[in-house]
Amino acid sequence: GNSVTQMEGPVTLSEEAFLTINCTYTATGYPSLFWYVQYPGEGLQLLLKATKADDKGSNKGFEATYRKETTSFHLEKGSVQVSDSAVYFCALSNNAGNMLTFGGGTRLMVKP
Amino acid sequence: DGGITQSPKYLFRKEGQNVTLSCEQNLNHDAMYWYRQDPGQGLRLIYYSQIVNDFQKGDIAEGYSVSREKKESFPLTVTSAQKNPTAFYLCASSIGVYMNTEAFFGQGTRLTVV
């Protein structure tokens, strides 16, 4: 079956620092890949997605590139803000008989 | 605006009582899901439904029940058999269960047993 592995948190950064949250996956077929963000006390919001190899998803300064050769979808942002403090989930879905699969989440804490 | 609505946002239950969490979507999605999230943890799938009048157990279905009488609605009942029900519950929907598409989430219901 499918699986998603994220780096464990928390990740603590100072404002304006560079962010990388690693995500690797195993899957059959050709999955779509997603990053979701969860702010305290709220549901998950889709942050960005990529549907095929070499696609780059981007939103709100975050970006991630679908790397089939390394089965990775790392989340990056050049300059984080305090308001980016949240939990980030990597996920995948495919049409090969497996459901939407989430990683365990990575908590990001940005200090002023 | 299209979306998923969960209610209530906060819910308190006495031990031994059943309680039902509401989830409604107007996205015309066939698939709906219930997840449980414990503090500092990821998501665990409780139940999912691919179509009206059909639903399947997820990884932690014991002590929970669902129904899917309408496409728009997928209520979750937390029964007294659930030994540790205090958690954050998230409802989601997608076009289909086995498709290359994202899920859309509600704002969650925080259930506390008192």
PDB file of C-alpha atoms in Angstrom, chain A residues 6-7 18-24 34-37 47-49 57-65 72-78 80 84 87-90 106 108:
ATOM      1  CA  GLN A   6       7.679  13.256   7.041  1.00  0.00           C
ATOM      2  CA  MET A   7      10.458  14.608   9.161  1.00  0.00           C
ATOM      3  CA  PHE A  18      14.638  29.324   5.143  1.00  0.00           C
ATOM      4  CA  LEU A  19      12.277  26.389   5.634  1.00  0.00           C
ATOM      5  CA  THR A  20      12.519  22.831   4.394  1.00  0.00           C
ATOM      6  CA  ILE A  21      10.186  20.055   5.548  1.00  0.00           C
ATOM      7  CA  ASN A  22      11.086  16.711   4.048  1.00  0.00           C
ATOM      8  CA  CYS A  23       8.488  14.319   2.675  1.00  0.00           C
ATOM      9  CA  THR A  24       9.067  10.980   0.954  1.00  0.00           C
ATOM     10  CA  PHE A  34      -0.316  17.422  -1.571  1.00  0.00           C
ATOM     11  CA  TRP A  35       0.735  19.626   1.302  1.00  0.00           C
ATOM     12  CA  TYR A  36      -1.906  20.587   3.842  1.00  0.00           C
ATOM     13  CA  VAL A  37      -1.577  23.132   6.655  1.00  0.00           C
ATOM     14  CA  LEU A  47      -1.631  24.483   0.708  1.00  0.00           C
ATOM     15  CA  LEU A  48      -0.383  23.210  -2.645  1.00  0.00           C
ATOM     16  CA  LYS A  49      -0.425  20.185  -4.904  1.00  0.00           C
ATOM     17  CA  GLY A  57       3.167  23.322  -6.652  1.00  0.00           C
ATOM     18  CA  SER A  58       3.299  26.765  -5.093  1.00  0.00           C
ATOM     19  CA  ASN A  59       1.158  28.990  -2.889  1.00  0.00           C
ATOM     20  CA  LYS A  60       1.735  31.814  -0.386  1.00  0.00           C
ATOM     21  CA  GLY A  61       5.502  31.633  -0.904  1.00  0.00           C
ATOM     22  CA  PHE A  62       5.631  27.882  -0.269  1.00  0.00           C
ATOM     23  CA  GLU A  63       6.665  25.487  -2.995  1.00  0.00           C
ATOM     24  CA  ALA A  64       7.302  21.787  -3.496  1.00  0.00           C
ATOM     25  CA  THR A  65       8.488  19.814  -6.517  1.00  0.00           C
ATOM     26  CA  SER A  72      10.031  13.061  -2.610  1.00  0.00           C
ATOM     27  CA  PHE A  73       7.895  16.186  -2.282  1.00  0.00           C
ATOM     28  CA  HIS A  74       9.798  18.477   0.086  1.00  0.00           C
ATOM     29  CA  LEU A  75       8.124  21.695   1.215  1.00  0.00           C
ATOM     30  CA  GLU A  76      10.209  24.887   1.070  1.00  0.00           C
ATOM     31  CA  LYS A  77       9.793  28.562   1.812  1.00  0.00           C
ATOM     32  CA  GLY A  78      12.470  31.174   1.422  1.00  0.00           C
ATOM     33  CA  VAL A  80       9.102  32.212   7.023  1.00  0.00           C
ATOM     34  CA  ASP A  84       3.372  30.355   9.229  1.00  0.00           C
ATOM     35  CA  VAL A  87       1.316  21.815  11.494  1.00  0.00           C
ATOM     36  CA  TYR A  88       2.086  20.722   7.945  1.00  0.00           C
ATOM     37  CA  PHE A  89       0.909  17.407   6.490  1.00  0.00           C
ATOM     38  CA  CYS A  90       2.213  15.754   3.349  1.00  0.00           C
ATOM     39  CA  THR A 106       5.379  18.343  11.174  1.00  0.00           C
ATOM     40  CA  LEU A 108       6.576  24.449  12.597  1.00  0.00           C
TER      41      LEU A 108
END
